[in-house]
PDB file of C-alpha atoms in Angstrom:
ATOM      1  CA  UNK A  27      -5.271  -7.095  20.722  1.00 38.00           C
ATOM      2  CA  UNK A  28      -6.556  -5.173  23.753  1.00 36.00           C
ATOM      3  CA  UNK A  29      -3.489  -3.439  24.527  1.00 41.00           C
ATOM      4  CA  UNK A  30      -2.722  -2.454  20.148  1.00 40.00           C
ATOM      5  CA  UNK A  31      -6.534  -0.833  20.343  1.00 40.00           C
ATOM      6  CA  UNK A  32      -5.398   0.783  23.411  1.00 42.00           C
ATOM      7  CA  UNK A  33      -2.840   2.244  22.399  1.00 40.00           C
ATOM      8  CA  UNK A  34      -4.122   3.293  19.290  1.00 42.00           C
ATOM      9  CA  UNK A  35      -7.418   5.061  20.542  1.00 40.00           C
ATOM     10  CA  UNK A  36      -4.707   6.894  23.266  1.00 36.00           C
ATOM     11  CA  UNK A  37      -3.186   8.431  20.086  1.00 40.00           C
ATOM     12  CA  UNK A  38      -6.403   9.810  18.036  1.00 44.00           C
ATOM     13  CA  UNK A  39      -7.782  12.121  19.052  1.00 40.00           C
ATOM     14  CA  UNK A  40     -11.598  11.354  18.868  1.00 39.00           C
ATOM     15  CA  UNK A  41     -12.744  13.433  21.660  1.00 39.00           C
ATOM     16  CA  UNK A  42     -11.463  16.860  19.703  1.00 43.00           C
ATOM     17  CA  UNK A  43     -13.975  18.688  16.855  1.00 48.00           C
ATOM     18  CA  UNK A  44     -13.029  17.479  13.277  1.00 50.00           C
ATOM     19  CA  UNK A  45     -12.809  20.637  12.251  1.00 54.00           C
ATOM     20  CA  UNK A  46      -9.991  22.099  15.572  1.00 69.00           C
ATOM     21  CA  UNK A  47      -7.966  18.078  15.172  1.00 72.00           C
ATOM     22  CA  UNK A  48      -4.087  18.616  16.192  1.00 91.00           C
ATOM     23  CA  UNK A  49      -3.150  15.500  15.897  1.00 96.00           C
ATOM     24  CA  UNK A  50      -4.694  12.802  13.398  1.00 98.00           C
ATOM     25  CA  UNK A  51      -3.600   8.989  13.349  1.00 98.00           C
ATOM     26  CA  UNK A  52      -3.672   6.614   9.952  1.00 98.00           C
ATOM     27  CA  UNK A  53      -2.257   2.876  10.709  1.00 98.00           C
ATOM     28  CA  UNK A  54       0.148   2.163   8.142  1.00 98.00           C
ATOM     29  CA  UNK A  55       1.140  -1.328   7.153  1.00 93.00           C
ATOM     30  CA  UNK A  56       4.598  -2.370   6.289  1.00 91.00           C
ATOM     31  CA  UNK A  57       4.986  -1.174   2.226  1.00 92.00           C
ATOM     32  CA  UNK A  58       8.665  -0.170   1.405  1.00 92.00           C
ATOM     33  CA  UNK A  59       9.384   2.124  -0.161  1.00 93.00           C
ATOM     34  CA  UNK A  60       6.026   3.966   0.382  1.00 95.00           C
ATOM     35  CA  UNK A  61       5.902   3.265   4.045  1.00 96.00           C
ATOM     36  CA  UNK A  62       8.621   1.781   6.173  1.00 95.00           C
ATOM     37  CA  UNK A  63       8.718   0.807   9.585  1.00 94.00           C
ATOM     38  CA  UNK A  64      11.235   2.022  12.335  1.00 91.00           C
ATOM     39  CA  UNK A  65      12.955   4.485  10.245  1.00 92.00           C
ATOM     40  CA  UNK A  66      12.345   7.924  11.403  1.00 91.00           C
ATOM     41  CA  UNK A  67      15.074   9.620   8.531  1.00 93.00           C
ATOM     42  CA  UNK A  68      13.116   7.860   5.563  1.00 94.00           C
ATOM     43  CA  UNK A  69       9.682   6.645   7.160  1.00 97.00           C
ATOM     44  CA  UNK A  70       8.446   5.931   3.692  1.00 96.00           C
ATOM     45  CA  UNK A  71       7.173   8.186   0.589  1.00 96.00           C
ATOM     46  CA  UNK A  72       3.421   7.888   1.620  1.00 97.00           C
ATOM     47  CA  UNK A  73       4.290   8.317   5.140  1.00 98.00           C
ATOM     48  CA  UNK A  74       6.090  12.142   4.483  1.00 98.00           C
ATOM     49  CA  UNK A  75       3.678  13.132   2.104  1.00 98.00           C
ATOM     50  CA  UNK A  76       1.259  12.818   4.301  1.00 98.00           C
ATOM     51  CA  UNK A  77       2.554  14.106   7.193  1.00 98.00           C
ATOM     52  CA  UNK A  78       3.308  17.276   4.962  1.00 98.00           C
ATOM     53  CA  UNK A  79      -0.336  17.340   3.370  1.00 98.00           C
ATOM     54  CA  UNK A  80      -1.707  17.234   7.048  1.00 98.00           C
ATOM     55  CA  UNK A  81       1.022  20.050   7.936  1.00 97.00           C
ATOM     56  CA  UNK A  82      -1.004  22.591   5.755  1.00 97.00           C
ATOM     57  CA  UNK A  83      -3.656  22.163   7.865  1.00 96.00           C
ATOM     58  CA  UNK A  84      -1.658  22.869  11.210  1.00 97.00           C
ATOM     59  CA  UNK A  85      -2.403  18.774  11.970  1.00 97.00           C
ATOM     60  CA  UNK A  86       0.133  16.409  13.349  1.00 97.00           C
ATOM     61  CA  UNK A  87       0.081  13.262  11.812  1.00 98.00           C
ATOM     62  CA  UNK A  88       0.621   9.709  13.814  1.00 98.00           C
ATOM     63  CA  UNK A  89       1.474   6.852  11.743  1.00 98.00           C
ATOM     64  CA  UNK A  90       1.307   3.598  13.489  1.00 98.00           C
ATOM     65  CA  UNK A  91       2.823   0.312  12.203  1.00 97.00           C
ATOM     66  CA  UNK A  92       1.066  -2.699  12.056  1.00 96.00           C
ATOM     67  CA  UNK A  93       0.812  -5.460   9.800  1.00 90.00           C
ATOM     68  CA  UNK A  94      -1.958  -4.771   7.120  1.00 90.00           C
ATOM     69  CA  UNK A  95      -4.767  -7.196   8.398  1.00 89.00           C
ATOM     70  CA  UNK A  96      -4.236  -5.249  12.215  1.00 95.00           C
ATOM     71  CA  UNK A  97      -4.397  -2.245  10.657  1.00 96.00           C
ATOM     72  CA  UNK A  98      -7.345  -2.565   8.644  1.00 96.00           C
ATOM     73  CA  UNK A  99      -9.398  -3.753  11.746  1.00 97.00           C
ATOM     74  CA  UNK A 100      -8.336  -0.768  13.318  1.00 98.00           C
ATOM     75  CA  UNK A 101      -9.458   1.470  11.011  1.00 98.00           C
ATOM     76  CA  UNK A 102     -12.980   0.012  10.495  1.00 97.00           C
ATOM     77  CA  UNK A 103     -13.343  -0.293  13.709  1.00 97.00           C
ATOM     78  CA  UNK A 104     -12.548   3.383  14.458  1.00 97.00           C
ATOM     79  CA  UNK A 105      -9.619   2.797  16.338  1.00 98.00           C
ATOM     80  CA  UNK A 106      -7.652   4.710  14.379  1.00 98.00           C
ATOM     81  CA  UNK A 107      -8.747   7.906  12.120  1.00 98.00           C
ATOM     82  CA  UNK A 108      -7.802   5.545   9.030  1.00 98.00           C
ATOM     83  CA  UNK A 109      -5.426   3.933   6.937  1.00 98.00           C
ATOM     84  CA  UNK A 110      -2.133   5.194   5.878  1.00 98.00           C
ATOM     85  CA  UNK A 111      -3.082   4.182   2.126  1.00 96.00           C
ATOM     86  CA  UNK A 112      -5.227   1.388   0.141  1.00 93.00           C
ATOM     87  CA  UNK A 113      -6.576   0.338  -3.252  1.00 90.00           C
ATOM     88  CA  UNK A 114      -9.855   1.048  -3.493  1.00 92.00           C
ATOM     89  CA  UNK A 115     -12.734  -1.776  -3.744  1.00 89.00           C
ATOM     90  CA  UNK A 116     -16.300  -1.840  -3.557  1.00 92.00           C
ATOM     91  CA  UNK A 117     -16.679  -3.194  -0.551  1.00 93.00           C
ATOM     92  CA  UNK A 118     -14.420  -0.950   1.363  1.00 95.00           C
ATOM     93  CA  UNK A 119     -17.174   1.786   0.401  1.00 96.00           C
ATOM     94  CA  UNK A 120     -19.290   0.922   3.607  1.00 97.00           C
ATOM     95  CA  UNK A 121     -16.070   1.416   5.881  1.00 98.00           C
ATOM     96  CA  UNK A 122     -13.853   4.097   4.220  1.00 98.00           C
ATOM     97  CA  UNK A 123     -14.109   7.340   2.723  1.00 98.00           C
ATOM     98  CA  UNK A 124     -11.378   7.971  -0.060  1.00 98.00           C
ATOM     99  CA  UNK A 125      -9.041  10.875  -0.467  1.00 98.00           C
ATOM    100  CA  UNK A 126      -8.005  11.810  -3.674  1.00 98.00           C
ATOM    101  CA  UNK A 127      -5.229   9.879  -5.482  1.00 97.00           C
ATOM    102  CA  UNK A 128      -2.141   9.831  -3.203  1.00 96.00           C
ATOM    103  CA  UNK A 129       0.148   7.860  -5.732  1.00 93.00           C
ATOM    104  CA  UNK A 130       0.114   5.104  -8.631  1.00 91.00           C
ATOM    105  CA  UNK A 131       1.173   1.891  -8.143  1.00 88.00           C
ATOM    106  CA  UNK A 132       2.388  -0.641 -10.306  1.00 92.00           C
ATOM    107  CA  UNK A 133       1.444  -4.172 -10.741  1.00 94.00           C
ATOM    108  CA  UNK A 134       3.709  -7.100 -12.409  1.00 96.00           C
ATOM    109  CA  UNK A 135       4.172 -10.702 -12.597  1.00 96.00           C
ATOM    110  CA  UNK A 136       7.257 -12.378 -10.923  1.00 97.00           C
ATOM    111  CA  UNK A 137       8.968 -15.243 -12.279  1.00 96.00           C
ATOM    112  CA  UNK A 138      12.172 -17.149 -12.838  1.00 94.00           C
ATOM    113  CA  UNK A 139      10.835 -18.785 -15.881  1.00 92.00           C
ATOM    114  CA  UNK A 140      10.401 -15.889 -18.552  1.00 89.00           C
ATOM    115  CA  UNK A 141       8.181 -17.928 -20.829  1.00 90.00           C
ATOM    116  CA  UNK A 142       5.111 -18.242 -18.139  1.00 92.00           C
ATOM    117  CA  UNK A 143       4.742 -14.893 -18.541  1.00 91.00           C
ATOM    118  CA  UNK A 144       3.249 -15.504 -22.142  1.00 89.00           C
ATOM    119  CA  UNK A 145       1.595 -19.067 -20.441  1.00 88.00           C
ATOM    120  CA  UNK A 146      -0.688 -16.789 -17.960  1.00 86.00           C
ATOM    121  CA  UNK A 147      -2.444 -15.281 -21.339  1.00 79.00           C
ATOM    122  CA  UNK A 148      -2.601 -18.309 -23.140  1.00 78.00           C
ATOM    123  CA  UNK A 149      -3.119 -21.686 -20.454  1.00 73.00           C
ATOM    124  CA  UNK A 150      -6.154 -22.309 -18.449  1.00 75.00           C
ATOM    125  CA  UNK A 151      -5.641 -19.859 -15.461  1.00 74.00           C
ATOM    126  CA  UNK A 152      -6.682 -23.021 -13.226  1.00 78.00           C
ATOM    127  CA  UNK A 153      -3.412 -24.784 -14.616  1.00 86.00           C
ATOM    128  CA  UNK A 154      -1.046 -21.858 -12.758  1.00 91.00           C
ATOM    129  CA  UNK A 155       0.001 -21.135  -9.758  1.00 95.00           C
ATOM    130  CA  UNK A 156       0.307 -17.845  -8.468  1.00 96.00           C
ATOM    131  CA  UNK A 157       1.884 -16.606  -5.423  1.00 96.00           C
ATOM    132  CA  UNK A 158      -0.015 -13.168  -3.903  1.00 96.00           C
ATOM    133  CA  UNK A 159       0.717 -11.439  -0.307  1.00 92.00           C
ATOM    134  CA  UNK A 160      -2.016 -12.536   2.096  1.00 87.00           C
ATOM    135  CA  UNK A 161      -4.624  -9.754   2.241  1.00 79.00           C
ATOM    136  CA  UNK A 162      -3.553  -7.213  -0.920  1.00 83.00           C
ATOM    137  CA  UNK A 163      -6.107  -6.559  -3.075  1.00 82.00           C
ATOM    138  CA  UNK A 164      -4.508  -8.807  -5.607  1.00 90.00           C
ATOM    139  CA  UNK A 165      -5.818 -11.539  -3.865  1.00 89.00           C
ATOM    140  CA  UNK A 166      -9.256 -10.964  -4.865  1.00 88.00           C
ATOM    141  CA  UNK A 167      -7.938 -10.238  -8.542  1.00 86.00           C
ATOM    142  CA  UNK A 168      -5.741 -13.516  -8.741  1.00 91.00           C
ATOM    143  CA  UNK A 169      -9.212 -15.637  -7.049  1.00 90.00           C
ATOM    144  CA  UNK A 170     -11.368 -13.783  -9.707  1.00 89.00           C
ATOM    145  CA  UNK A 171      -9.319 -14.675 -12.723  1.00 88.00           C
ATOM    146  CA  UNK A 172      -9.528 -18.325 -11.581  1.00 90.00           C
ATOM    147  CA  UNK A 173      -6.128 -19.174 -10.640  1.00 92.00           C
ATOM    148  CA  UNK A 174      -4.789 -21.641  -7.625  1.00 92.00           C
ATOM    149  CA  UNK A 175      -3.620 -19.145  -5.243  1.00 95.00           C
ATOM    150  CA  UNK A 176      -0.832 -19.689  -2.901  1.00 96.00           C
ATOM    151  CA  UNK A 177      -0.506 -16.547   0.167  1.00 95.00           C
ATOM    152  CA  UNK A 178       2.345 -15.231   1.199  1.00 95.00           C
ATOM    153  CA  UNK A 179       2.728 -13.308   4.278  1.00 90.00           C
ATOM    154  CA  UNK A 180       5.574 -11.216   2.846  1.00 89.00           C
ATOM    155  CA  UNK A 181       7.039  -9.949  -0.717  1.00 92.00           C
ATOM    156  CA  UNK A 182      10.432 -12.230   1.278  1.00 91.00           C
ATOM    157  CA  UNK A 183       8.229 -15.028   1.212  1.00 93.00           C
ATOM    158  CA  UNK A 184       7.015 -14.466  -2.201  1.00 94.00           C
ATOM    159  CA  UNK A 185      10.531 -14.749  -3.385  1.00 95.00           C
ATOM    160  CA  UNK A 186      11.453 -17.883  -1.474  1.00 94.00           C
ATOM    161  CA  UNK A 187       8.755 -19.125  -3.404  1.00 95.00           C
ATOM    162  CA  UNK A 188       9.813 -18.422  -6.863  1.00 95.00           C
ATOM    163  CA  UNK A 189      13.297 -19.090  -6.172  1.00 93.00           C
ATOM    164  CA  UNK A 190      12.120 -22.974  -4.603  1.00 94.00           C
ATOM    165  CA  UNK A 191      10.088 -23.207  -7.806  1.00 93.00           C
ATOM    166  CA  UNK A 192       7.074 -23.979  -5.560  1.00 95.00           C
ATOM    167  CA  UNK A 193       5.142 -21.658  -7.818  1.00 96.00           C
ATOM    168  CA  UNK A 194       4.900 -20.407 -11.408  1.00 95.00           C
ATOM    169  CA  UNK A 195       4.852 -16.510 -10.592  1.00 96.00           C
ATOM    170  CA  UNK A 196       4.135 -13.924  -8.201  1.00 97.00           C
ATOM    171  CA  UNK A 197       1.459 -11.276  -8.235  1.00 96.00           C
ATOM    172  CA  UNK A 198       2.356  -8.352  -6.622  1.00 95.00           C
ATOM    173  CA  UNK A 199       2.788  -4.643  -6.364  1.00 93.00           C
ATOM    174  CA  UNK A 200       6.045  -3.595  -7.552  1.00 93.00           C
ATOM    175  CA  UNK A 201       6.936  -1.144  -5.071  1.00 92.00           C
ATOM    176  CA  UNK A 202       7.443  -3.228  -1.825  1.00 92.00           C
ATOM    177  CA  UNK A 203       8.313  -5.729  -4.364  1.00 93.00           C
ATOM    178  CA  UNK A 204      11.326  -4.327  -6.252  1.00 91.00           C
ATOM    179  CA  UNK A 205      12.282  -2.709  -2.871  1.00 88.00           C
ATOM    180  CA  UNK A 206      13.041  -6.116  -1.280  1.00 90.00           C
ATOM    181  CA  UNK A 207      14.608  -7.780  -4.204  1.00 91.00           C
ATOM    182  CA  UNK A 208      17.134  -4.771  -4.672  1.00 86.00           C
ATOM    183  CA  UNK A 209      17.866  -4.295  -0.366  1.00 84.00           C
ATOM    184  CA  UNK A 210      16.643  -7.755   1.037  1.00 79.00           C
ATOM    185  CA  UNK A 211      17.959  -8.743   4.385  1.00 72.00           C
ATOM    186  CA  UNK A 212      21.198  -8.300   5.466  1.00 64.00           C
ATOM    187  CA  UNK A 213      22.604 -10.810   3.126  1.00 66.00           C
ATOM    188  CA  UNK A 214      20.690  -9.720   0.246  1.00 71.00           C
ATOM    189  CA  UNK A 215      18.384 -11.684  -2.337  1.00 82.00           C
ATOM    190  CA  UNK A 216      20.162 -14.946  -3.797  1.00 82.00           C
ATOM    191  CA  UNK A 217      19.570 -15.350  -7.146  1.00 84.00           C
ATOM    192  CA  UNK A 218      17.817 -12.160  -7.360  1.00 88.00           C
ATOM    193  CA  UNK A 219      19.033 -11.887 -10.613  1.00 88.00           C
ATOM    194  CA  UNK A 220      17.103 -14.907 -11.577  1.00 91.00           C
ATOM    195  CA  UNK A 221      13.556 -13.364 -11.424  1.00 94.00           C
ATOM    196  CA  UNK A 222      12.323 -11.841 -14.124  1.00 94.00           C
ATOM    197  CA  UNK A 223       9.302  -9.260 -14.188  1.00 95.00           C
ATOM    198  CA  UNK A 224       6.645  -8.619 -16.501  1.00 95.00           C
ATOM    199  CA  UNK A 225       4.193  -4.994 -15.760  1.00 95.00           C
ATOM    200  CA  UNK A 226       0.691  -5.379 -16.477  1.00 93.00           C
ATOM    201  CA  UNK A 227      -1.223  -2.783 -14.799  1.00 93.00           C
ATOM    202  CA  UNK A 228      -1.326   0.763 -13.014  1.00 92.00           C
ATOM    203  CA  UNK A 229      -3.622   2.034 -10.574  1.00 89.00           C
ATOM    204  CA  UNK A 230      -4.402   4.577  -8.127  1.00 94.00           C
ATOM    205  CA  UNK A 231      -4.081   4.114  -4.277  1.00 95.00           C
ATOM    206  CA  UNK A 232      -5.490   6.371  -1.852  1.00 97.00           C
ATOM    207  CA  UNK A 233      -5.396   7.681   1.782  1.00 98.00           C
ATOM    208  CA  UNK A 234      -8.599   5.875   2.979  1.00 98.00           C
ATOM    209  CA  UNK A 235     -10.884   7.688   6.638  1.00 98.00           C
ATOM    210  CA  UNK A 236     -12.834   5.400   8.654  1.00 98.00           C
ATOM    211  CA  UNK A 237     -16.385   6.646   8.358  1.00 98.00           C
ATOM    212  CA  UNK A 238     -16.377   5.696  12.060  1.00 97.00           C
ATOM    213  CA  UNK A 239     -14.032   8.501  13.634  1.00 96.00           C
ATOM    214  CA  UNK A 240     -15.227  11.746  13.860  1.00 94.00           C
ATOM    215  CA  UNK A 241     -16.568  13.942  11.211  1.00 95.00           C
ATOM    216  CA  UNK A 242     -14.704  11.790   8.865  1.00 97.00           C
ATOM    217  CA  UNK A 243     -15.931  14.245   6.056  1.00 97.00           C
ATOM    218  CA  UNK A 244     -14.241  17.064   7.483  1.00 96.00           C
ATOM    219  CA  UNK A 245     -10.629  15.138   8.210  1.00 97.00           C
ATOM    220  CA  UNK A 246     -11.451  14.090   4.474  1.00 98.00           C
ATOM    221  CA  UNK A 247     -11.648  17.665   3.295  1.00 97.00           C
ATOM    222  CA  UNK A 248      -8.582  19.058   5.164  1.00 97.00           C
ATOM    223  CA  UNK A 249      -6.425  16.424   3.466  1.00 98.00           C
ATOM    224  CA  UNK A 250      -7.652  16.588   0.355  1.00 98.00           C
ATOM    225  CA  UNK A 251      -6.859  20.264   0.725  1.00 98.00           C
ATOM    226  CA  UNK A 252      -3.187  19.759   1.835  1.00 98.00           C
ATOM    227  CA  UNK A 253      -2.869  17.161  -0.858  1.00 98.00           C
ATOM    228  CA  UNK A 254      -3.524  19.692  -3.256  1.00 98.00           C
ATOM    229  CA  UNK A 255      -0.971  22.384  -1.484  1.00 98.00           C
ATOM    230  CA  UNK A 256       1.829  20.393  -1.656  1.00 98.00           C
ATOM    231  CA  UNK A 257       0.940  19.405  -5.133  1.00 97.00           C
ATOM    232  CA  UNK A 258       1.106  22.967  -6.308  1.00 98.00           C
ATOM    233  CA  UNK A 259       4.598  23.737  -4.316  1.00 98.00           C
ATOM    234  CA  UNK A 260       6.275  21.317  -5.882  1.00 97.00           C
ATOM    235  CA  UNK A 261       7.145  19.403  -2.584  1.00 97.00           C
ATOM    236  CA  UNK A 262       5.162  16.767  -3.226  1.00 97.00           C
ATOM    237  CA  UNK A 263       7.334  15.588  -6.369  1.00 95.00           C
ATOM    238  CA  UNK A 264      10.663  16.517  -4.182  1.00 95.00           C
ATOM    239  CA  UNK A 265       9.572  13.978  -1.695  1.00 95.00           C
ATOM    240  CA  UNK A 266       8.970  11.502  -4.544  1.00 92.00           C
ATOM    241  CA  UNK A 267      12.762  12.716  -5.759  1.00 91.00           C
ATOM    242  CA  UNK A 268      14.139  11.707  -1.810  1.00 90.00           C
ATOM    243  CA  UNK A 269      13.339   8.498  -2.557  1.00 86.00           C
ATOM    244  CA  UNK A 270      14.276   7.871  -6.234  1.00 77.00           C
ATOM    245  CA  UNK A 271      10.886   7.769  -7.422  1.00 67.00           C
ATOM    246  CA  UNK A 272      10.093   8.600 -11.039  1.00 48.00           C
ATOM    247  CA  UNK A 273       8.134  11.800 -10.706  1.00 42.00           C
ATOM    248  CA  UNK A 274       5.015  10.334 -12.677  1.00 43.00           C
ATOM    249  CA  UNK A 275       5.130   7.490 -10.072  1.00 43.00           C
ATOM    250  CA  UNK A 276       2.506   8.918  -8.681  1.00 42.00           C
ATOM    251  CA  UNK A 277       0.007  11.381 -10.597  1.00 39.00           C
ATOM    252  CA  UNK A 278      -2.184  14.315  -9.970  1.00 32.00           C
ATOM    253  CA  UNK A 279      -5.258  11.617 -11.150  1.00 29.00           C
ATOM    254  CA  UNK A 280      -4.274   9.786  -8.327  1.00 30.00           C
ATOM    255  CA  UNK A 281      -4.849   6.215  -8.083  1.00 29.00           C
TER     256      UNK A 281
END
């Protein structure tokens, strides 16, 4: 862990004025389509519009990879200026200012059984079991509606789930989600096919400042402002186009 906050800290740049930054650095976590790791030509929806929000503002955006429970210590911490995006809860308020809406995001149930998507309105929500992605927000939602929760460490583990049967459905954010079961590994998804979905909610995500780096009010500001720029050129939609995203995939009411 020493040598991650190392490096980290060696690429903010926490000893400049807010206001003069030329280089700013959110950890991103692992999120395909929206953010993908080791790929410079498509680093990820979220990842480019970033960068090109930050551009406005003569700033050079670093976006670190780590895996999301990494990078949210590092961004509470103040390792890092903040996180590359995140669903807002109420108890992130003591550790995060929030830009505005970045994008929308999607939420579904997963299953290869079509008919327990009509079970998880009607059973006992103790009497299903639902497969989440170890540290999501969804976690919290799936705990609070009373169901046995079973983590995952990945949306590919999620699916090895369903597929084994060794749970009724899947909670999950449909970006990363959908992503895998289309590309997969290098063999693919078996039985992809198999797994049926089932949207039941939209909401906002957001580029999220550690109120621990400096003058997080002011790094707030300036990408709020390029946010808005890119909005109004139109390039923010044409990044959301490079990757095959429907352009209300993400709306000016941001998540």
């Amino acid at each position: 862990m020493t040598t991650l906050v190392g490096v980290a800290m060696a690429e903010n740049s926490l000893g400049s004025s807010a206001s003069e930054r030329k280089t700013v650095t959110l950890a991103c976590n692992p999120f395909p389509a929206a953010m993908i790791a080791d790929n410079n030509i498509m680093p990820g929806f979220d990842v480019e519009i970033l960068r090109a929000a930050f551009a406005t503002r003569n700033i050079t955006l670093l976006t670190p990879f780590y895996p999301w429970k990494r990078a949210y210590f590092l961004a509470r911490a103040g390792h890092v200026d903040g996180l590359c995006s995140c669903s807002y809860l109420q108890e992130r308020d003591t550790d995060f200012l929030f830009s505005d809406v970045l994008g929308n995001v999607q939420i579904a149930f997963y299953s290869t059984r079509e008919h327990v998507f009509d079970l998880i309105d009607k059973e006992d929500a103790s009497q299903m079991t639902i497969g989440v992605v170890n540290g999501y927000s969804l976690e919290a939602f799936a705990r609070n509606d009373k169901f046995d929760v079973v983590i995952a460490n990945s949306e590919k583990m999620l699916v090895n789930l369903l597929i084994s049967n060794r749970i009724d459905a899947a909670l999950s954010f449909s970006v990363p989600m959908d992503y895998y079961l289309l590309n997969g590994d290098e063999d693919g998804v078996p039985d992809a096919d198999k797994i049926k979905t089932k949207v039941i909610d939209r909401n906002p995500y957001f580029s999220c400042i550690s109120r621990k780096t400096e003058k997080p009010d002011i790094l707030l500001e300036q990408l709020n402002t390029g946010l808005k720029t890119i909005r109004q050129s139109g390039l923010y939609d044409r990044i959301l186009a490079k990757y095959r995203m429907r352009l209300d995939a993400s709306d000016t009411l941001q998540e």
